[in-house]
CSV table of C-alpha atoms and ligand atoms in Angstrom, one decimal:
chain,number,residue,atom,x,y,z
A,221,MET,CA,-15.1,-10.4,25.6
A,222,ASN,CA,-13.2,-13.3,24.1
A,223,ALA,CA,-9.9,-12.9,22.1
A,224,LEU,CA,-8.5,-14.7,19.2
A,225,LEU,CA,-4.8,-14.6,18.7
A,226,LEU,CA,-3.1,-15.2,15.4
A,227,ALA,CA,-0.1,-17.5,15.9
A,228,ALA,CA,3.1,-16.3,14.3
A,229,HIS,CA,5.4,-19.2,13.4
A,230,ASP,CA,8.1,-20.3,10.9
A,231,GLY,CA,6.4,-23.5,10.0
A,232,GLN,CA,8.1,-25.4,12.8
A,233,HIS,CA,8.3,-23.2,15.8
A,234,LEU,CA,5.8,-20.8,17.5
A,235,ASP,CA,7.3,-17.3,17.7
A,236,PRO,CA,8.1,-16.9,21.4
A,237,ALA,CA,6.6,-13.4,21.1
A,238,VAL,CA,3.1,-15.0,20.9
A,239,ALA,CA,3.5,-15.4,24.7
A,240,SER,CA,3.5,-11.5,24.9
A,241,ALA,CA,0.4,-11.4,22.8
A,242,VAL,CA,-1.3,-13.6,25.3
A,243,ALA,CA,-0.3,-11.2,28.1
A,244,ALA,CA,-1.7,-8.3,26.0
A,245,ALA,CA,-5.0,-10.2,25.5
A,246,LEU,CA,-5.6,-11.2,29.1
A,247,PRO,CA,-6.6,-7.8,30.5
A,248,LEU,CA,-9.0,-7.3,27.5
A,249,VAL,CA,-11.1,-10.5,28.0
A,250,GLN,CA,-11.8,-9.9,31.7
A,251,GLY,CA,-12.1,-13.5,32.6
A,252,GLY,CA,-13.3,-14.5,29.1
A,253,CYS,CA,-11.4,-16.8,26.7
A,254,VAL,CA,-8.2,-16.4,24.9
A,255,ASP,CA,-8.0,-18.7,21.9
A,256,ILE,CA,-5.2,-19.1,19.3
A,257,LEU,CA,-5.5,-19.6,15.5
A,258,VAL,CA,-2.7,-21.5,13.9
A,259,ALA,CA,-2.8,-21.4,10.1
A,260,GLY,CA,-0.4,-23.3,7.8
A,261,HIS,CA,0.6,-26.8,6.7
A,262,GLN,CA,1.8,-29.6,9.0
A,263,MET,CA,1.1,-27.5,12.1
A,264,ALA,CA,1.1,-30.2,14.8
A,265,THR,CA,4.3,-29.0,16.5
A,266,VAL,CA,3.3,-25.4,16.4
A,267,ALA,CA,-0.2,-26.1,17.7
A,268,ALA,CA,1.3,-28.1,20.6
A,269,GLN,CA,3.6,-25.2,21.5
A,270,ALA,CA,0.6,-22.8,21.4
A,271,ALA,CA,-1.4,-25.1,23.6
A,272,ALA,CA,1.3,-25.0,26.3
A,273,LEU,CA,1.0,-21.3,26.8
A,274,ALA,CA,-0.7,-20.2,30.1
A,275,GLY,CA,-4.2,-18.8,29.8
A,276,ILE,CA,-5.2,-20.4,26.5
A,277,GLY,CA,-8.7,-21.9,26.0
A,278,THR,CA,-8.6,-23.6,22.6
A,279,VAL,CA,-6.0,-23.7,19.8
A,280,TYR,CA,-7.8,-23.8,16.4
A,281,VAL,CA,-5.6,-25.3,13.7
A,282,ALA,CA,-6.3,-24.6,10.0
A,283,ASP,CA,-3.9,-27.1,8.4
A,284,ALA,CA,-3.9,-27.6,4.6
A,285,PRO,CA,-1.4,-27.7,1.8
A,286,ALA,CA,-3.0,-24.6,0.4
A,287,LEU,CA,-1.9,-22.7,3.5
A,288,ALA,CA,1.7,-23.8,3.3
A,289,SER,CA,2.8,-20.5,1.9
A,290,LEU,CA,0.4,-17.9,3.2
A,291,ASN,CA,-0.2,-14.6,1.4
A,292,ALA,CA,-1.9,-11.8,3.2
A,293,GLU,CA,-5.2,-12.2,1.3
A,294,THR,CA,-5.5,-15.9,2.2
A,295,LEU,CA,-4.6,-15.4,5.9
A,296,ALA,CA,-7.1,-12.5,6.1
A,297,ARG,CA,-9.8,-14.9,4.8
A,298,GLN,CA,-8.8,-17.6,7.3
A,299,ILE,CA,-9.0,-15.0,10.2
A,300,VAL,CA,-12.4,-13.9,9.0
A,301,ARG,CA,-13.6,-17.5,8.8
A,302,GLN,CA,-12.6,-18.1,12.5
A,303,CYS,CA,-13.2,-14.7,14.1
A,304,ALA,CA,-17.1,-14.8,14.6
A,305,GLY,CA,-18.0,-14.0,18.1
A,306,TYR,CA,-14.7,-12.6,19.2
A,307,ARG,CA,-14.5,-9.0,20.5
A,308,TRP,CA,-10.7,-8.9,20.1
A,309,VAL,CA,-8.5,-10.3,17.2
A,310,ILE,CA,-4.9,-9.9,18.0
A,311,GLY,CA,-1.6,-10.4,16.1
A,312,LEU,CA,2.0,-9.4,16.7
A,313,HIS,CA,3.1,-6.2,15.0
A,314,ASN,CA,5.1,-8.2,12.5
A,315,LEU,CA,5.2,-8.2,8.7
A,316,GLN,CA,2.6,-10.9,8.3
A,317,ALA,CA,0.0,-9.6,10.7
A,318,ARG,CA,0.4,-6.1,9.6
A,319,ALA,CA,-0.5,-7.2,6.1
A,320,ALA,CA,-3.3,-9.6,7.0
A,321,LEU,CA,-5.1,-8.0,10.0
A,322,PRO,CA,-6.1,-4.7,8.3
A,323,ARG,CA,-7.5,-6.7,5.4
A,324,ALA,CA,-9.4,-9.0,7.7
A,325,ALA,CA,-10.7,-6.1,9.7
A,326,ALA,CA,-12.0,-4.4,6.6
A,327,LEU,CA,-13.8,-7.7,5.6
A,328,ALA,CA,-15.3,-8.1,9.0
A,329,GLN,CA,-16.1,-4.3,9.3
A,330,ALA,CA,-14.1,-4.1,12.5
A,331,ALA,CA,-11.9,-1.4,13.9
A,332,TYR,CA,-8.1,-1.8,13.4
A,333,LEU,CA,-5.4,-0.5,15.6
A,334,SER,CA,-1.7,-1.1,15.1
A,335,ASP,CA,1.4,-1.3,17.4
A,336,VAL,CA,-0.6,-1.3,20.6
A,337,THR,CA,1.6,-0.9,23.7
A,338,ARG,CA,-1.0,-1.1,26.5
A,339,THR,CA,-4.3,-2.9,26.7
A,340,ALA,CA,-7.3,-2.2,29.0
A,341,PRO,CA,-10.9,-3.0,28.2
A,342,ASP,CA,-11.9,0.7,28.0
A,343,ALA,CA,-8.9,2.1,26.2
A,344,LEU,CA,-5.8,1.0,24.3
A,345,GLU,CA,-2.6,2.9,24.0
A,346,ARG,CA,-0.4,3.2,20.9
A,347,PRO,CA,2.4,5.6,20.0
A,348,ALA,CA,2.1,8.3,17.4
A,349,TYR,CA,4.6,10.8,15.9
A,350,ALA,CA,7.6,8.5,16.3
A,351,GLY,CA,6.7,7.9,20.0
A,352,ALA,CA,6.6,11.6,20.9
A,353,VAL,CA,2.8,11.2,21.6
A,354,THR,CA,0.9,8.3,23.2
A,355,THR,CA,-2.7,8.1,22.0
A,356,ARG,CA,-5.4,6.5,24.1
A,357,VAL,CA,-8.1,4.9,21.8
A,358,GLN,CA,-11.5,3.7,22.8
A,359,PRO,CA,-12.8,1.5,20.0
A,360,LEU,CA,-16.5,1.7,19.5
A,361,THR,CA,-17.0,-1.2,17.1
A,362,GLU,CA,-18.3,-4.6,18.2
A,363,ALA,CA,-15.0,-6.3,17.0
A,364,VAL,CA,-11.6,-4.8,17.3
A,365,PHE,CA,-8.5,-6.1,15.4
A,366,LEU,CA,-5.1,-5.1,16.6
A,367,THR,CA,-1.4,-5.7,16.4
A,368,ILE,CA,0.6,-5.5,19.6
A,369,ARG,CA,4.2,-4.4,20.2
A,370,ALA,CA,5.5,-7.6,21.9
A,371,SER,CA,8.3,-5.8,23.8
A,372,ALA,CA,5.7,-3.8,25.7
A,373,PHE,CA,4.2,-6.9,27.4
A,374,ALA,CA,5.9,-9.4,29.7
A,375,PRO,CA,5.3,-12.8,28.1
A,376,VAL,CA,3.2,-15.4,29.9
A,377,GLN,CA,4.9,-18.6,30.8
A,378,ALA,CA,4.4,-22.1,29.5
A,379,THR,CA,2.1,-24.3,31.6
A,380,ALA,CA,1.8,-28.0,32.2
A,381,SER,CA,-2.0,-28.0,31.6
A,382,LEU,CA,-2.4,-28.0,27.9
A,383,ALA,CA,-5.2,-26.2,26.1
A,384,ARG,CA,-7.6,-28.1,23.8
A,385,ILE,CA,-6.5,-28.4,20.1
A,386,GLU,CA,-9.3,-28.4,17.5
A,387,ALA,CA,-9.2,-28.6,13.7
A,388,ALA,CA,-10.6,-25.5,11.9
A,389,GLU,CA,-11.8,-25.5,8.4
A,390,ALA,CA,-9.1,-24.2,6.1
A,391,VAL,CA,-10.1,-21.6,3.4
A,392,GLN,CA,-9.3,-21.8,-0.3
A,393,ALA,CA,-6.1,-20.0,-1.1
A,394,ASP,CA,-6.5,-16.6,-2.6
A,395,THR,CA,-4.5,-16.9,-5.8
A,396,ARG,CA,-4.2,-13.2,-6.8
A,397,SER,CA,-0.6,-13.2,-5.4
A,398,ARG,CA,1.7,-15.9,-4.2
A,399,VAL,CA,4.9,-16.0,-2.1
A,400,THR,CA,7.6,-17.3,-4.4
A,401,GLY,CA,10.3,-17.6,-1.7
A,402,THR,CA,11.8,-16.2,1.4
A,403,GLU,CA,15.4,-15.5,2.1
A,404,ALA,CA,16.4,-15.5,5.7
A,405,VAL,CA,19.5,-13.6,6.8
A,406,ALA,CA,21.6,-16.1,8.7
A,407,SER,CA,23.1,-14.7,11.8
A,408,SER,CA,24.7,-16.3,14.9
A,409,ARG,CA,24.0,-13.1,16.9
A,410,PRO,CA,20.9,-12.7,19.1
A,411,ASP,CA,17.7,-11.5,17.5
A,412,LEU,CA,17.4,-7.7,17.9
A,413,GLY,CA,13.7,-7.9,19.0
A,414,ARG,CA,14.5,-10.2,21.9
A,415,ALA,CA,18.1,-9.3,22.7
A,416,ARG,CA,19.0,-8.4,26.3
A,417,LEU,CA,22.1,-6.5,25.2
A,418,ILE,CA,22.5,-4.4,22.1
A,419,VAL,CA,25.6,-2.6,20.9
A,420,SER,CA,24.6,0.0,18.3
A,421,GLY,CA,26.6,2.1,15.9
A,422,GLY,CA,25.7,5.4,14.3
A,423,ARG,CA,27.2,7.7,11.6
A,424,GLY,CA,29.9,8.6,14.1
A,425,VAL,CA,31.4,5.1,13.6
A,426,GLY,CA,32.6,6.4,10.3
A,427,SER,CA,33.2,3.3,8.1
A,428,VAL,CA,32.5,-0.4,7.5
A,429,GLU,CA,35.9,-1.2,9.0
A,430,ASN,CA,35.1,0.7,12.2
A,431,MET,CA,31.6,-1.0,12.3
A,432,ALA,CA,33.5,-4.3,12.5
A,433,LYS,CA,35.0,-3.1,15.8
A,434,VAL,CA,31.5,-2.4,17.1
A,435,GLU,CA,30.5,-5.8,16.0
A,436,ALA,CA,33.5,-7.3,17.7
A,437,LEU,CA,32.5,-5.7,21.0
A,438,ALA,CA,28.9,-7.1,20.5
A,439,ASP,CA,30.3,-10.6,19.9
A,440,HIS,CA,32.5,-10.4,22.9
A,441,LEU,CA,29.5,-9.6,25.1
A,442,GLY,CA,27.1,-12.0,23.3
A,443,ALA,CA,25.1,-8.9,22.3
A,444,ALA,CA,23.0,-8.1,19.2
A,445,VAL,CA,24.3,-5.4,16.8
A,446,GLY,CA,22.1,-2.4,15.9
A,447,ALA,CA,22.6,0.7,13.8
A,448,SER,CA,21.1,4.1,13.2
A,449,ARG,CA,19.5,4.8,9.9
A,450,ALA,CA,22.4,7.2,9.0
A,451,ALA,CA,24.8,4.3,9.6
A,452,VAL,CA,22.7,2.0,7.4
A,453,ASP,CA,22.3,4.6,4.7
A,454,ALA,CA,26.1,5.1,4.7
A,455,GLY,CA,26.5,1.3,4.2
A,456,PHE,CA,28.1,0.6,7.5
A,457,ALA,CA,25.4,-1.9,8.5
A,458,PRO,CA,22.6,-3.9,6.8
A,459,ASN,CA,19.1,-2.6,6.7
A,460,ALA,CA,17.9,-5.5,8.9
A,461,VAL,CA,19.7,-4.0,12.0
A,462,GLN,CA,18.3,-0.5,11.7
A,463,ILE,CA,16.7,0.6,14.9
A,464,GLY,CA,14.0,3.3,15.2
A,465,GLN,CA,10.8,4.6,13.7
A,466,THR,CA,11.4,2.9,10.3
A,467,GLY,CA,13.5,0.1,11.7
A,468,LYS,CA,13.2,-2.3,14.6
A,469,VAL,CA,11.7,-1.4,18.0
A,470,VAL,CA,13.8,-2.9,20.7
A,471,ALA,CA,13.6,-3.4,24.5
A,472,PRO,CA,16.9,-4.7,25.8
A,473,GLN,CA,18.2,-4.5,29.4
A,474,LEU,CA,21.2,-2.6,28.1
A,475,TYR,CA,21.5,-0.4,24.9
A,476,LEU,CA,25.0,0.8,24.1
A,477,ALA,CA,24.8,3.7,21.6
A,478,LEU,CA,28.1,4.6,19.9
A,479,GLY,CA,28.3,7.7,17.8
A,480,ILE,CA,24.6,8.1,17.6
A,481,SER,CA,23.2,11.6,18.1
A,482,GLY,CA,19.7,10.6,19.4
A,483,ALA,CA,17.3,11.9,16.7
A,484,ILE,CA,13.7,11.5,17.7
A,485,GLN,CA,13.2,8.8,15.0
A,486,HIS,CA,16.0,6.7,16.5
A,487,LEU,CA,14.7,7.2,20.1
A,488,ALA,CA,11.3,5.9,19.0
A,489,GLY,CA,13.0,2.5,18.7
A,490,ILE,CA,14.8,2.4,22.0
A,491,LYS,CA,12.6,4.1,24.6
A,492,ASP,CA,11.7,0.7,26.1
A,493,ALA,CA,15.3,-0.1,26.8
A,494,GLN,CA,15.9,-0.5,30.5
A,495,CYS,CA,19.3,1.2,30.5
A,496,ILE,CA,20.8,3.4,27.8
A,497,VAL,CA,24.6,4.1,27.7
A,498,ALA,CA,25.7,6.7,25.2
A,499,ILE,CA,29.2,7.5,24.0
A,500,ASN,CA,29.4,10.6,21.9
A,501,LYS,CA,32.1,13.2,21.5
A,502,ASP,CA,29.5,16.0,21.4
A,503,ALA,CA,28.3,16.9,24.9
A,504,GLU,CA,25.2,18.6,23.4
A,505,ALA,CA,24.0,15.5,21.6
A,506,PRO,CA,20.3,14.8,22.3
A,507,ILE,CA,21.0,11.2,23.2
A,508,PHE,CA,22.4,12.4,26.5
A,509,GLN,CA,18.9,13.7,27.4
A,510,ILE,CA,17.6,10.1,27.6
A,511,ALA,CA,20.7,8.2,28.4
A,512,ASP,CA,21.0,6.6,31.9
A,513,TYR,CA,24.8,6.9,31.6
A,514,GLY,CA,26.8,9.1,29.2
A,515,VAL,CA,30.4,9.3,28.2
A,516,VAL,CA,31.4,12.5,26.4
A,517,GLY,CA,34.4,11.3,24.4
A,518,ASP,CA,35.7,9.5,21.3
A,519,LEU,CA,34.1,6.1,20.8
A,520,PHE,CA,37.4,4.7,19.4
A,521,GLU,CA,39.1,5.4,22.7
A,522,ALA,CA,36.2,3.9,24.6
A,523,LEU,CA,35.9,0.7,22.4
A,524,PRO,CA,39.1,-1.1,23.6
A,525,VAL,CA,38.4,0.0,27.2
A,526,LEU,CA,35.0,-1.6,27.0
A,527,GLN,CA,36.3,-4.7,25.3
A,528,ALA,CA,38.9,-5.2,28.0
A,529,GLY,CA,36.7,-4.2,31.0
A,530,LEU,CA,33.4,-5.8,30.3
A,531,ARG,CA,32.9,-9.6,30.8
A,532,PRO,CA,30.9,-11.7,28.3
A,533,GLN,CA,27.4,-12.6,29.6
B,817,LIG,P1,24.1,11.7,13.2
B,817,LIG,O1,22.9,12.5,13.6
B,817,LIG,O2,25.0,12.3,12.2
B,817,LIG,O3,25.0,11.6,14.6
B,817,LIG,C1,26.3,11.1,14.6
B,817,LIG,C2,26.8,11.3,16.0
B,817,LIG,O4,28.1,10.7,16.1
B,817,LIG,C3,27.0,12.8,16.3
B,817,LIG,O5,26.3,13.1,17.5
B,817,LIG,C4,28.5,13.0,16.6
B,817,LIG,O6,28.8,13.8,17.6
B,817,LIG,C5,28.9,11.5,16.9
B,817,LIG,N1,30.3,11.2,16.7
B,817,LIG,C6,31.0,11.4,15.5
B,817,LIG,N2,32.2,10.9,15.6
B,817,LIG,C7,32.3,10.4,16.9
B,817,LIG,C8,33.4,9.7,17.6
B,817,LIG,N3,34.6,9.5,17.1
B,817,LIG,N4,33.1,9.3,18.9
B,817,LIG,C9,31.9,9.5,19.5
B,817,LIG,N5,30.9,10.2,18.8
B,817,LIG,C10,31.1,10.6,17.5
B,817,LIG,N6,17.0,7.2,12.1
B,817,LIG,C11,17.2,6.1,12.8
B,817,LIG,O7,18.2,5.9,13.4
B,817,LIG,N7,16.2,5.1,12.7
B,817,LIG,C12,15.0,5.3,12.1
B,817,LIG,O8,14.2,4.3,12.1
B,817,LIG,C13,14.8,6.5,11.4
B,817,LIG,N8,13.7,6.7,10.7
B,817,LIG,C14,13.5,7.9,10.1
B,817,LIG,C15,12.2,8.2,9.5
B,817,LIG,C16,12.0,9.4,9.0
B,817,LIG,C17,10.7,9.7,8.3
B,817,LIG,C18,13.0,10.4,9.0
B,817,LIG,C19,12.8,11.7,8.3
B,817,LIG,C20,14.3,10.1,9.5
B,817,LIG,C21,14.5,8.9,10.1
B,817,LIG,N9,15.7,8.6,10.7
B,817,LIG,C22,15.8,7.5,11.4
B,817,LIG,C23,16.9,9.5,10.6
B,817,LIG,C24,17.1,10.4,11.8
B,817,LIG,O9,16.4,11.6,11.7
B,817,LIG,C25,18.6,10.7,11.9
B,817,LIG,O10,19.1,11.3,10.7
B,817,LIG,C26,19.5,9.5,12.2
B,817,LIG,O11,19.0,8.8,13.3
B,817,LIG,C27,20.9,10.0,12.6
B,817,LIG,O12,21.7,8.9,12.8
B,817,LIG,P2,23.1,9.1,13.6
B,817,LIG,O13,22.7,9.5,15.0
B,817,LIG,O14,23.9,7.9,13.5
B,817,LIG,O15,23.8,10.3,12.8
């Protein structure tokens, strides 16, 4: 009943969400081992960070120049090289794992489940139909590959007793495609996936200029900025901040929805928020059905009141 976790990293730092993947794995292994696979080049720092997570048995490190820029095919090969004997092979529900794990599962003839939100040895849960339905799945194959929704699992903490670190044989790079470069969007705001506070604007915000007022409130509070798809499609906000079924799934302590109607596809991205506050001038807007607090009114009247009345965190 052992589990192998795929370490997500940027080359220097382990993604903190891997601690949530460990938390997802622990109920599955029932006292068995949770190991981590780190693949890349010059991975000593990332491996040490992985080894410090509570509950880890061994960190296997496939470190080679050929793995410096990993495409999905190469990473899939590396996973298959390492996964023999593991019942569970787990990644975050991020771009890289979503591309590599289904390939690896096909090569290993294993089951594949994506976006898992609850783990138990007999059944796993994952949302369907934009979160309107939760499916319980009982995998019947010997090995099961899955990606997990990090926000659904409380991360394990770091520990002083470090796990073993062992070298793993690196595979040959698959040369059918190669990553030619990545362009990170620089932002001083908190990452949406991990933000405790999110201020989000919808079509009701009306313009790029007005979105700047929403962003100013977010900056005042130290919050991340989000947007509905309608706001993104209208050009008020960049694609990277879209929240919902086809955007980011978030789980903040506070989600402030301004001029957002609450379409089911948007709600799919915010249902794990601990507290939702909605401001909308339409009292019948569906967002009020899930909001913890609602203000029926004009968001442009509310913005200066919020800016003056709320203290930065
Ligand atoms: P609207 O529905 O137009 O709502 C605007 C709201 O602003 C209204 O309720 C209005 O009363 C209010 N308002 C206007 N002016 C003011 C004011 N001055 N003060 C206060 N309130 C005001 N949507 C997403 O958000 N994320 C997704 O990931 C996503 N994925 C989708 C995937 C698919 C396959 C499909 C079909 C749709 C998807 N959508 C998604 C789109 C979704 O269905 C809605 O169209 C979208 O969420 C609507 O965005 P909105 O609430 O900003 O706009």
